[in-house]
Amino acid sequence: MLVVELDGKPTLDQLVCGSTVDARGDTDDDAAGAGDTGIDVVHLSAADALDEYLRDHGFGRIAKRLNKTGVIDMVGTAAPGIDDVVVLGKIKQYERSGSYDLVVVDGPAAGHAITFLTSAAGLANAVRGGPVKTQSDDVLELLADEARCQVVLVTLPETTPVNEVIETAFALEEEVGVRLGPVVVNAVDVGVALPAPEAGAAAVEPLPADDADLLLAAAAFRRSRRQMEHDELARLTRELPLAQVHLGARPVAGLLAEDIEALVDDVFGAPDDPRASAGG
Amino acid sequence: MADFATLIDDAEVIVCCGSGGVGKTTTAAVLGLEAARTGRRVVVVTIDPARRLADALGLADGLAAEPQRIDLAGSPGVAASGELWAMMLDTEATFDGLVHRFAEDERQVERILSNPLYRNMAGAMSGTQEYMAAETLHALHGDDRFDLVVVDTPPSRNALDFLEAPGVLARFLDHRAFKLLMLPTKTGLKVLGSAAQPLLKAIGRIVGSDVLADSVAFFQAFSGMESGFHDRADEVVALIRAPETSFVVVAAPRHDAIDEAVWFAEQLVEQGVGVRAAVINRMQPAFGVGSAGDAAGETAAASDPVVAALWANVAELRTLREQEQAVISPLVDIAGADAVATLPLLDSDVHDLDGLWTIAAHLFRDADPISPSG
C-alpha cells in the first residue's frame, strides 16, 4: 500500500517506517527497513506536482526561462485550484498504476480540505478544453466513484474540532458528493476508571490532608475533562449520522511508531487476539 | 512572569505565530486583554473566523472587518485608559483598499477589481492572506486610536511566509513574464511576437485562451502602480522587522508541535527578527509534588481499591505531564526559560471573558514554573 503525505512534514515516515518513494514513483529501497512493512510513503507538494505537470505538457523550455516559483505563481493565480487538481491527478495516477491495493492520503486540515476536494469541480467548469479539463474530469470521476474513493474524517473529542468536522462533513457531501467513511475520533480518554465523587471523598478520609486534597483534585479534574469529552461525543453522534471509530489516548506527548501499532491492535485486534471491531 | 509584563508594556506590535490548532488566537486575545488592563489601547486582529472568540469577547454579531470596542465594564481592575478592540482580517477588502490607494483614477480601479484574475489573487493566491495581515497590521499601527496591535498569523509551516509575503505582489508585478506581457503596450506588438508569444501560447495551452486574455488584461491594468506597491511593501516589511515589533511563538506540548515551533523560532532568529517569548498551551496541570513513579508506588501499596484507583489516576496525569515537560525542553532552550510560559489545560473550555481572564491570570501572575532540564 501507499501513503501520500501532503504537508511536507517528516512525521509520517517515522510513524509507519515504510520505504520512501519520490514523486516520480521510484522506490528508495536502500532506505533502512525498506520493504518490511509493505508500506510506501510519498511526499507530494503542490509546487512540485505543478512543475512536473507543466514539464510533461510542453512547458519545460519556457519554464526554464522564468524562475520556477514565478511560473507556478502565475499559472496558479490564473487558474486557481490547478495546483490542487494536479496533486489529485497525481494521486489518481498512483491509484491507476496497479502497484498498490490501497492508497491512503493524509489530506489537508479542515478549512483547506473542502477547497482541495472542490478544486476539480471548479476547474472543470472554468476551463473548456485541453489537458487541465481532462485532468479535472478524471479527478471528479475518481471522487464520485464510491468503489474507488472514500473520505475518512478525523477529529478530537473537543468543541472546536467537533464543530469543524460536522461542518466539513456536510460541505463535502453537498459540494463534492464524495462517500464519507466512519469518523475517527482520536485521543479519547480510556484511562483508569474513577470512583464516584462521594466514594472517593469517603475513601481518602483516613489519609493525610495533602494526599487527600491532591487525589480529589486530580479526580475532579479528570472527571470534568471526561464529561466534556462525553458531551462532545454525544453531540457528534446527534449531529452527524456517520459511524464513529474511537482511538484511545496514549499516555505520551506525541505518538511514536510503537503507539501506532498499539492503536492498530485496538481497532482491528492484535494478531493473536481477534477482537472484531472498534469502540463507538 | 516579568518578560510577559515587559512585553505588553513596551511592544507596539505583537505577532503570535505557530502551527494550526495550538491556541494562537486565544493567546493573542489574552495578551490584548492584559495589556488593556494595564491601561493600553489595544486592537487584536484575528485571521480565525472562529465563533468562539467572538462569543468569548461578548460580540453577539461575531467579529467584523472594522475594529469593535469590547465592553470591559464587567471586568474589575481594568485601568481607566485601557481599551480593547477586536477585528477580523478581511483579505479581499484589504486588497481592494490597496488598489484604491495606488490607482491613478477610478477607471483603473474598475478595470482591476472586475478582472477575474485579480479576484482569484485577492481571494486565493498563496501568501495573499499573510500579505494582507501584514498590511492591516501596518495600517493599524499608524491609527491614532491604538497604541498596541496584536495579530495572530495564518497557520503556516513557514515563519518566512509572513515576513516575505508583503513582497509577493511586488515580485509578481516585477516578474519577467509580466515584463514580457507589458511590452506590447509600450513598444508595439512586434516585440510581443518575438519574446512573449511562445510563453503566451504555452500558458494558453495549459489554462485555456480566455483565462490567458484575463491575465494579459490584468497585467496591463496594473500598469503604473508597481512602484506604489513596492514602496508600501518595503514599509510593511520594515515595520515587521522593527524593534517595536515582537514575535511570540505559540505551541502545544506535543513533540511534533514543539518541533515546528523550534523550527519557526530558528527561522526568526536566522532572519535577525528573534523570538521575544513563547507560550506553550494546554499543559497537564501538576497534582502534588511527586513523580508518576511515586504515584504508581502508592497505587500498588494502597489496600483500599478506591484509594488505589485515585492514585492510579494521579499516576496517569503525572506521566503525561512528565512526558510534556521532556518534550518542551528544546523550545525552552531556544527561547530562554524566562521567556517561556506554560498555560495549563483547564477543566473547561474558554467560552466567555472570565475564561480569558483565567488564562491571563495564569500567564501574568501565576505562571507555571519552568524546569529547563525537563
XYZ file of C-alpha atoms in Angstrom:
654
model
C 0.000 0.000 0.000
C 0.968 3.651 -0.469
C 0.634 6.551 1.953
C 0.590 10.003 0.339
C 1.625 12.887 2.533
C 0.796 16.459 1.509
C 2.080 18.905 4.098
C 5.816 18.281 3.868
C 6.241 17.069 7.446
C 8.511 14.101 8.090
C 6.278 12.749 10.894
C 4.620 10.089 8.796
C 7.849 8.378 7.746
C 8.792 7.944 11.385
C 5.366 6.552 12.263
C 4.943 3.903 9.578
C 8.621 3.006 8.964
C 7.921 2.285 5.313
C 10.163 3.000 2.354
C 10.017 6.426 0.778
C 9.199 6.829 -2.895
C 9.922 10.015 -4.776
C 7.182 11.815 -6.679
C 8.153 10.050 -9.925
C 7.306 6.741 -8.285
C 10.804 5.305 -7.852
C 11.105 3.418 -4.611
C 14.151 4.118 -2.487
C 14.813 0.535 -1.476
C 18.125 1.400 0.131
C 16.341 3.128 2.975
C 16.693 1.381 6.292
C 13.888 -1.057 6.955
C 12.532 -0.719 3.434
C 10.014 -3.285 2.384
C 9.489 -4.635 5.899
C 6.045 -3.162 6.281
C 4.855 -3.263 2.686
C 4.071 0.432 3.024
C 5.478 3.062 0.692
C 5.384 6.725 1.665
C 5.406 9.539 -0.874
C 5.528 13.285 -0.171
C 3.657 15.359 -2.717
C 3.871 19.134 -2.777
C 1.627 21.286 -4.950
C 4.603 23.215 -6.326
C 6.479 20.055 -7.379
C 3.384 18.409 -8.829
C 2.555 21.526 -10.841
C 6.142 21.868 -12.014
C 6.158 18.239 -13.173
C 2.780 18.688 -14.825
C 3.919 21.766 -16.746
C 7.063 19.999 -17.906
C 5.042 16.980 -19.035
C 2.808 19.276 -21.068
C 5.439 21.063 -23.090
C 6.021 23.989 -20.765
C 9.549 22.926 -19.865
C 11.510 25.163 -22.200
C 9.514 28.212 -21.218
C 9.710 27.324 -17.529
C 13.498 27.332 -17.738
C 13.492 30.972 -18.781
C 11.481 32.031 -15.787
C 12.051 31.305 -12.179
C 10.144 28.253 -11.086
C 8.021 29.831 -8.378
C 7.168 32.682 -10.744
C 5.621 30.372 -13.326
C 3.767 28.471 -10.652
C 2.511 31.690 -9.046
C 1.317 32.870 -12.392
C -0.366 29.687 -13.613
C -1.761 29.045 -10.118
C -3.251 32.535 -9.972
C -4.641 32.444 -13.483
C -6.396 29.136 -12.788
C -6.961 28.785 -9.022
C -7.225 25.198 -7.907
C -4.873 23.947 -10.623
C -2.238 23.082 -8.021
C -4.779 21.037 -6.047
C -6.008 19.340 -9.212
C -2.522 18.295 -10.297
C -1.947 16.821 -6.826
C -5.245 14.909 -7.035
C -4.345 13.909 -10.593
C -1.048 12.511 -9.369
C -2.895 10.534 -6.675
C -5.262 9.181 -9.343
C -2.195 8.128 -11.311
C -0.903 6.124 -8.319
C -4.333 4.525 -7.937
C -4.424 3.558 -11.638
C -0.824 2.314 -11.701
C -1.847 -1.071 -10.308
C 1.133 -1.067 -7.953
C -1.000 -0.597 -4.856
C -4.096 -2.233 -3.386
C -4.777 0.827 -1.299
C -3.677 4.467 -1.437
C -4.146 6.444 1.790
C -3.839 10.234 1.553
C -3.067 12.354 4.600
C -5.160 15.306 3.469
C -5.125 18.982 4.395
C -6.751 20.424 7.553
C -10.476 21.157 7.814
C -10.753 24.510 6.024
C -8.491 23.613 3.142
C -9.926 20.092 2.739
C -13.056 21.493 1.109
C -11.143 23.790 -1.284
C -8.826 20.883 -2.071
C -11.594 18.455 -2.952
C -13.782 21.013 -4.772
C -10.880 22.267 -6.904
C -11.618 19.787 -9.695
C -15.279 20.757 -9.973
C -14.376 24.456 -10.090
C -11.712 23.988 -12.710
C -13.779 21.610 -14.853
C -16.396 24.375 -15.088
C -13.921 27.169 -15.774
C -11.795 25.511 -18.449
C -13.427 24.365 -21.656
C -10.849 22.009 -23.070
C -7.262 20.853 -23.016
C -5.226 18.811 -20.558
C -6.467 20.635 -17.455
C -10.078 19.868 -18.373
C -9.253 16.163 -18.902
C -7.363 16.025 -15.634
C -10.238 17.674 -13.723
C -12.799 15.317 -15.234
C -10.694 12.265 -14.297
C -10.386 13.523 -10.734
C -14.147 14.179 -10.494
C -14.794 10.648 -11.697
C -12.478 9.243 -9.007
C -14.080 11.296 -6.224
C -17.616 10.332 -7.244
C -16.877 6.595 -7.507
C -17.777 5.029 -4.159
C -15.956 1.828 -5.030
C -12.669 3.657 -5.581
C -12.639 6.520 -3.128
C -13.816 7.365 0.392
C -13.086 10.227 2.768
C -12.373 9.414 6.411
C -12.754 12.477 8.621
C -10.644 12.646 11.776
C -11.389 14.719 14.860
C -10.809 15.112 18.599
C -13.459 14.923 21.343
C -13.365 18.715 21.905
C -15.673 21.603 20.975
C -13.839 23.235 18.077
C -12.684 20.042 16.316
C -16.212 18.580 16.581
C -17.694 21.787 15.115
C -15.179 21.673 12.278
C -15.728 18.020 11.441
C -19.515 18.454 11.311
C -19.203 21.483 9.011
C -16.641 19.722 6.827
C -18.760 16.570 6.520
C -21.826 18.445 5.311
C -19.792 20.653 2.970
C -18.081 17.627 1.413
C -21.363 15.823 0.939
C -23.006 18.835 -0.698
C -20.132 20.265 -2.695
C -18.087 17.204 -3.656
C -20.519 14.310 -3.378
C -17.773 12.028 -2.146
C -18.578 8.994 0.004
C -17.837 9.531 3.693
C -16.488 6.604 5.708
C -16.612 6.415 9.509
C -15.424 9.416 11.549
C -12.286 8.676 13.551
C -12.204 10.322 16.972
C -8.650 10.487 18.220
C -7.294 10.632 21.757
C -10.420 9.550 23.613
C -9.668 9.164 27.328
C -9.582 5.417 28.013
C -7.608 5.617 31.261
C -8.288 4.275 34.731
C -11.893 4.069 35.948
C -12.624 6.663 38.644
C -14.741 6.090 41.743
C -17.838 8.257 42.179
C -17.074 11.588 43.925
C -18.724 10.516 47.217
C -16.919 7.158 47.278
C -13.624 8.945 46.596
C -14.217 11.522 49.326
C -15.056 8.782 51.856
C -12.034 6.664 50.909
C -9.476 9.474 51.361
C -10.719 10.456 54.827
C -8.103 8.381 56.705
C -5.270 9.780 54.518
C -3.046 12.790 55.330
C -4.764 16.027 54.234
C -2.207 16.830 51.487
C -2.627 13.444 49.837
C -6.407 13.565 50.189
C -6.538 17.011 48.558
C -4.366 16.114 45.595
C -6.179 12.816 44.974
C -9.581 14.522 44.967
C -8.387 17.495 42.893
C -6.858 15.177 40.267
C -10.021 13.046 40.171
C -12.259 16.112 39.858
C -10.106 17.471 37.015
C -10.201 14.159 35.150
C -13.959 13.807 35.638
C -14.539 17.304 34.310
C -12.402 16.655 31.197
C -14.188 13.340 30.641
C -17.592 14.985 30.992
C -16.567 17.489 28.283
C -15.422 14.644 26.032
C -18.610 12.743 26.682
C -20.761 15.785 25.840
C -18.846 16.439 22.622
C -19.062 12.786 21.512
C -22.796 12.814 22.223
C -23.175 15.990 20.154
C -21.170 14.437 17.314
C -23.456 11.377 17.340
C -26.536 13.613 17.384
C -25.457 15.976 14.624
C -23.518 13.736 12.247
C -25.113 10.455 11.146
C -21.874 8.576 10.465
C -20.317 5.603 12.261
C -17.549 6.522 14.724
C -14.255 4.787 15.433
C -12.668 5.868 18.711
C -8.924 5.712 19.238
C -7.789 5.704 22.847
C -5.444 8.454 24.053
C -1.886 7.159 24.514
C -0.093 8.338 27.655
C 2.529 10.191 25.612
C 3.274 13.719 24.390
C 3.107 12.848 20.685
C 2.910 9.414 19.117
C 5.749 7.072 18.128
C 5.712 4.075 15.800
C 5.017 1.703 18.728
C 1.932 3.737 19.649
C 0.647 3.386 16.111
C 0.968 -0.399 16.383
C -0.907 -0.379 19.679
C -3.683 1.693 18.102
C -3.908 -0.716 15.178
C -4.333 -3.558 17.684
C -7.027 -1.551 19.488
C -9.049 -1.009 16.341
C -8.507 -4.211 14.393
C -7.478 -6.622 17.179
C -3.957 -7.923 17.807
C -2.883 -10.802 15.526
C -3.392 -13.362 18.331
C -6.367 -11.535 19.801
C -9.101 -11.482 17.168
C -11.313 -8.750 18.604
C -13.518 -7.786 15.747
C -14.411 -4.142 15.918
C -13.631 -0.780 17.404
C -15.435 1.139 20.108
C -18.055 3.756 19.355
C 6.295 36.416 34.623
C 8.442 39.520 34.189
C 9.120 39.090 30.486
C 5.467 38.932 29.521
C 4.700 42.012 31.623
C 7.508 43.922 29.857
C 6.348 42.623 26.504
C 2.823 44.033 26.771
C 4.277 47.199 28.320
C 6.760 48.183 25.605
C 5.745 46.457 22.345
C 3.829 48.386 19.690
C 3.106 45.296 17.622
C 2.887 41.685 18.843
C 2.754 38.894 16.248
C 1.590 35.484 17.508
C 2.796 32.703 15.244
C 2.820 28.917 15.237
C 1.195 25.955 13.539
C -2.578 25.469 13.380
C -4.669 24.440 16.366
C -2.220 25.410 19.107
C -4.187 28.358 20.519
C -2.697 31.362 18.676
C -5.970 33.273 18.584
C -6.701 32.700 22.266
C -3.150 33.717 23.164
C -3.486 36.916 21.101
C -6.771 37.748 22.840
C -5.275 37.104 26.285
C -2.229 39.322 25.597
C -4.559 42.067 24.362
C -6.830 41.748 27.365
C -3.988 42.011 29.861
C -2.447 44.974 28.011
C -5.812 46.757 28.174
C -5.987 46.013 31.905
C -2.692 47.824 32.391
C -4.031 50.873 30.558
C -3.050 50.424 26.923
C -5.301 50.978 23.924
C -5.134 47.630 22.173
C -6.539 46.224 18.955
C -6.480 42.451 18.412
C -6.627 41.305 14.780
C -7.503 37.687 14.175
C -7.489 35.704 10.951
C -9.509 32.974 12.617
C -13.234 33.257 11.897
C -13.948 31.075 14.938
C -17.242 31.950 16.516
C -15.857 31.002 19.920
C -13.566 34.025 20.238
C -16.335 36.432 19.240
C -18.559 34.797 21.868
C -15.836 34.947 24.496
C -15.384 38.655 23.800
C -19.143 39.235 24.068
C -19.619 40.179 20.388
C -23.079 38.832 19.613
C -22.808 39.502 15.867
C -19.358 37.992 15.506
C -16.111 39.727 14.636
C -16.259 42.348 11.891
C -13.681 43.698 9.436
C -13.732 47.035 11.308
C -12.360 47.244 14.889
C -15.127 46.910 17.501
C -14.717 48.068 21.081
C -15.008 45.284 23.649
C -17.024 46.098 26.756
C -14.717 45.614 29.742
C -17.095 47.274 32.244
C -17.752 43.933 33.917
C -14.050 43.195 34.340
C -12.665 44.556 37.598
C -9.216 46.137 37.766
C -9.026 47.476 34.214
C -7.184 50.845 34.141
C -9.354 53.809 33.124
C -7.307 54.441 29.992
C -7.363 50.785 28.936
C -9.306 49.843 25.816
C -9.658 46.567 23.944
C -10.781 46.434 20.321
C -11.071 43.358 18.134
C -11.459 42.745 14.427
C -11.158 40.013 11.863
C -8.908 40.170 8.833
C -10.820 40.697 5.569
C -8.284 39.713 2.925
C -10.250 40.784 -0.132
C -11.462 44.132 1.235
C -7.927 44.990 2.364
C -6.552 44.188 -1.062
C -9.283 46.280 -2.727
C -8.275 49.136 -0.413
C -4.685 48.942 -1.641
C -5.836 49.068 -5.254
C -7.887 52.188 -4.472
C -4.902 53.785 -2.787
C -2.440 53.299 -5.627
C -4.648 53.522 -8.713
C -4.357 56.635 -10.850
C -8.107 57.030 -11.316
C -11.459 55.334 -10.819
C -11.297 53.740 -14.266
C -8.125 51.888 -13.356
C -9.722 50.731 -10.075
C -12.713 49.426 -12.014
C -10.556 47.621 -14.571
C -8.603 45.848 -11.840
C -11.441 44.974 -9.477
C -13.549 43.484 -12.255
C -10.731 41.314 -13.614
C -11.290 37.621 -12.757
C -7.566 37.069 -12.295
C -7.472 39.848 -9.701
C -10.419 38.311 -7.838
C -8.577 34.965 -7.818
C -5.450 36.582 -6.496
C -7.226 38.629 -3.820
C -9.107 35.567 -2.658
C -6.860 32.609 -3.176
C -3.249 33.285 -4.131
C -0.868 31.703 -1.677
C 0.645 34.369 0.521
C -2.187 36.866 -0.007
C -3.627 36.229 3.445
C -0.224 36.739 5.080
C 0.373 39.832 2.952
C -2.951 41.386 3.929
C -2.420 40.508 7.595
C 0.871 42.415 7.440
C -0.772 45.275 5.548
C -3.587 45.508 8.125
C -1.040 45.474 10.923
C 0.793 48.378 9.279
C -2.422 50.382 8.862
C -3.480 49.830 12.488
C -0.008 50.710 13.747
C -0.477 54.125 12.142
C -4.007 54.510 13.590
C -4.124 57.035 16.477
C -6.852 55.113 18.276
C -4.434 52.318 19.209
C -1.020 52.089 20.827
C -0.661 48.289 20.643
C -1.581 45.947 17.768
C -1.765 42.208 18.499
C -2.160 39.909 15.495
C -2.351 36.163 15.064
C -0.853 34.908 11.823
C -2.366 32.425 9.399
C -1.341 28.885 10.342
C 1.776 28.181 8.395
C 4.723 25.864 8.405
C 6.929 28.709 7.441
C 7.610 31.806 9.534
C 9.143 33.376 6.459
C 5.753 33.371 4.711
C 4.683 36.204 6.956
C 7.963 38.112 6.694
C 8.158 37.810 2.930
C 4.500 37.939 1.941
C 4.347 41.743 1.568
C 6.811 41.437 -1.303
C 4.711 38.821 -3.103
C 2.680 41.124 -5.315
C 5.625 43.433 -5.896
C 7.652 40.412 -7.015
C 4.748 39.169 -9.093
C 4.467 42.509 -10.898
C 8.227 42.588 -11.262
C 8.275 39.217 -12.882
C 9.810 38.650 -16.279
C 6.592 37.108 -17.505
C 4.854 40.323 -16.597
C 7.535 42.437 -18.245
C 7.149 40.404 -21.412
C 3.402 40.844 -21.365
C 3.767 44.547 -20.733
C 5.949 45.146 -23.755
C 3.131 45.356 -26.293
C 1.648 48.445 -24.641
C 4.998 50.171 -24.654
C 6.694 49.234 -27.872
C 4.133 47.569 -30.054
C 3.175 44.063 -30.986
C 6.378 43.210 -32.803
C 8.270 42.701 -29.557
C 5.449 40.632 -28.135
C 5.725 38.446 -31.203
C 9.357 37.605 -30.734
C 9.674 37.431 -26.952
C 6.361 36.587 -25.341
C 4.484 34.660 -27.972
C 5.757 31.163 -27.062
C 5.145 31.903 -23.400
C 1.590 33.074 -24.077
C 0.920 30.108 -26.316
C 2.174 27.678 -23.687
C 0.149 29.277 -20.899
C -2.886 29.344 -23.155
C -2.478 25.658 -23.930
C -2.493 24.791 -20.225
C -5.168 27.067 -18.848
C -7.238 27.983 -21.892
C -7.205 31.123 -24.009
C -9.959 33.018 -22.165
C -8.021 32.719 -18.911
C -4.974 33.942 -20.786
C -6.792 37.023 -22.088
C -7.753 37.867 -18.486
C -4.107 37.561 -17.467
C -2.889 39.950 -20.118
C -5.625 42.437 -19.198
C -4.725 42.068 -15.532
C -1.084 42.933 -16.008
C -1.933 45.811 -18.282
C -4.426 47.137 -15.741
C -1.738 47.265 -13.053
C 0.484 49.397 -15.243
C 1.847 52.388 -13.318
C 1.060 51.004 -9.869
C 4.213 48.915 -9.419
C 6.224 51.498 -7.513
C 3.334 52.277 -5.175
C 3.003 48.610 -4.239
C 6.776 48.274 -3.962
C 7.238 51.177 -1.564
C 4.301 50.135 0.566
C 5.614 46.543 0.784
C 9.006 47.890 1.858
C 7.373 49.940 4.637
C 5.356 46.945 5.847
C 8.406 44.692 5.906
C 10.386 47.369 7.756
C 7.692 47.555 10.465
C 7.582 43.754 10.884
C 11.346 43.716 11.375
C 11.485 46.817 13.593
C 12.406 46.561 17.307
C 8.912 47.719 18.345
C 7.512 44.532 16.789
C 7.756 41.379 18.930
C 7.189 37.815 17.828
C 5.585 35.351 20.225
C 5.746 31.681 19.242
C 2.741 29.634 20.359
C 2.934 25.841 20.671
C 1.251 22.788 22.130
C 3.199 20.339 24.340
C 3.456 17.518 21.787
C 6.698 16.629 20.113
C 5.538 17.412 16.572
C 4.132 20.815 17.593
C 7.306 21.638 19.536
C 9.487 20.600 16.569
C 7.506 23.019 14.408
C 7.749 25.808 16.974
C 11.510 25.318 17.320
C 11.876 25.412 13.563
C 9.798 28.582 13.451
C 11.918 30.159 16.169
C 15.133 29.199 14.383
C 13.924 30.841 11.180
C 13.036 34.018 13.051
C 16.445 34.081 14.736
C 18.141 33.470 11.384
C 16.213 36.386 9.891
C 17.506 38.631 12.663
C 13.971 39.095 13.995
C 14.235 36.903 17.048
C 11.634 35.442 19.366
C 10.528 37.628 22.229
C 8.583 34.948 24.090
C 7.000 31.532 23.723
C 3.686 30.283 25.064
C 3.000 26.571 25.457
C -0.714 25.982 25.741
C -2.671 23.243 27.435
C -0.021 21.605 29.613
C -1.286 18.969 32.025
C -1.583 20.664 35.433
C 0.550 19.471 38.365
C -1.107 17.488 41.156
C 1.145 17.412 44.218
C 4.926 17.403 44.078
C 5.814 13.734 43.498
C 6.577 11.852 40.299
C 4.435 9.462 38.300
C 6.572 6.678 39.759
C 5.726 7.795 43.308
C 2.024 7.712 42.465
C 2.362 4.249 40.914
C 4.062 3.103 44.154
C 1.153 4.467 46.186
C -1.277 2.683 43.871
C 0.444 -0.648 44.465
C 0.665 -0.064 48.217
C -2.948 1.023 48.754
C -5.120 -1.565 50.446
C -8.360 0.245 49.622
C -9.168 -0.269 45.908
C -10.839 3.165 45.752
C -7.660 4.851 47.014
C -5.650 2.728 44.556
C -7.815 3.961 41.676
C -7.375 7.578 42.805
C -3.588 7.159 42.908
C -3.639 5.406 39.525
C -5.405 8.472 38.124
C -2.676 10.734 39.555
C -0.010 8.428 38.088
C -1.569 8.715 34.618
C -1.868 12.507 34.793
C 1.707 12.878 36.081
C 3.054 10.545 33.367
C 1.596 12.822 30.723
C 2.925 15.925 32.442
C 6.422 14.440 32.721
C 6.342 13.494 29.038
C 5.219 17.001 28.130
C 7.938 18.618 30.204
C 10.572 16.495 28.494
C 9.164 17.321 25.072
C 9.082 21.120 25.527
C 12.732 21.485 26.550
C 14.097 22.266 23.032
C 11.741 25.261 22.793
C 12.697 26.376 26.302
C 16.356 26.161 25.245
C 15.938 28.333 22.171
C 13.599 30.952 23.683
C 15.195 31.054 27.153
C 13.474 29.745 30.285
C 12.440 33.260 31.381
C 10.659 33.910 28.111
C 8.593 30.712 28.091
C 5.226 30.449 29.797
C 3.215 27.272 30.046
C -0.527 27.512 30.362
C -2.414 24.666 31.990
C -5.053 22.550 30.337
C -8.217 23.849 32.008
C -11.079 21.714 33.227
C -13.459 23.513 30.859
C -13.459 25.324 27.507
C -12.943 29.090 27.229
C -16.336 30.499 26.296
C -16.515 33.931 27.939
C -14.443 36.889 29.135
C -13.967 35.202 32.532
C -12.333 32.254 30.774
C -9.888 34.596 29.024
C -9.168 36.384 32.328
C -8.427 32.985 33.930
C -5.789 32.322 31.273
C -4.425 35.873 31.636
C -4.075 35.294 35.370
C -2.072 32.126 34.707
C 0.111 33.857 32.135
C 0.873 37.054 34.043
C 0.525 36.271 37.720
C 0.636 32.568 38.330
C 2.768 31.156 35.526
C 3.779 27.570 35.855
C 7.480 27.441 36.757
C 9.681 26.027 34.012
C 12.293 23.431 34.709
C 14.674 23.793 31.756
C 16.075 20.308 32.204
C 12.569 18.901 31.775
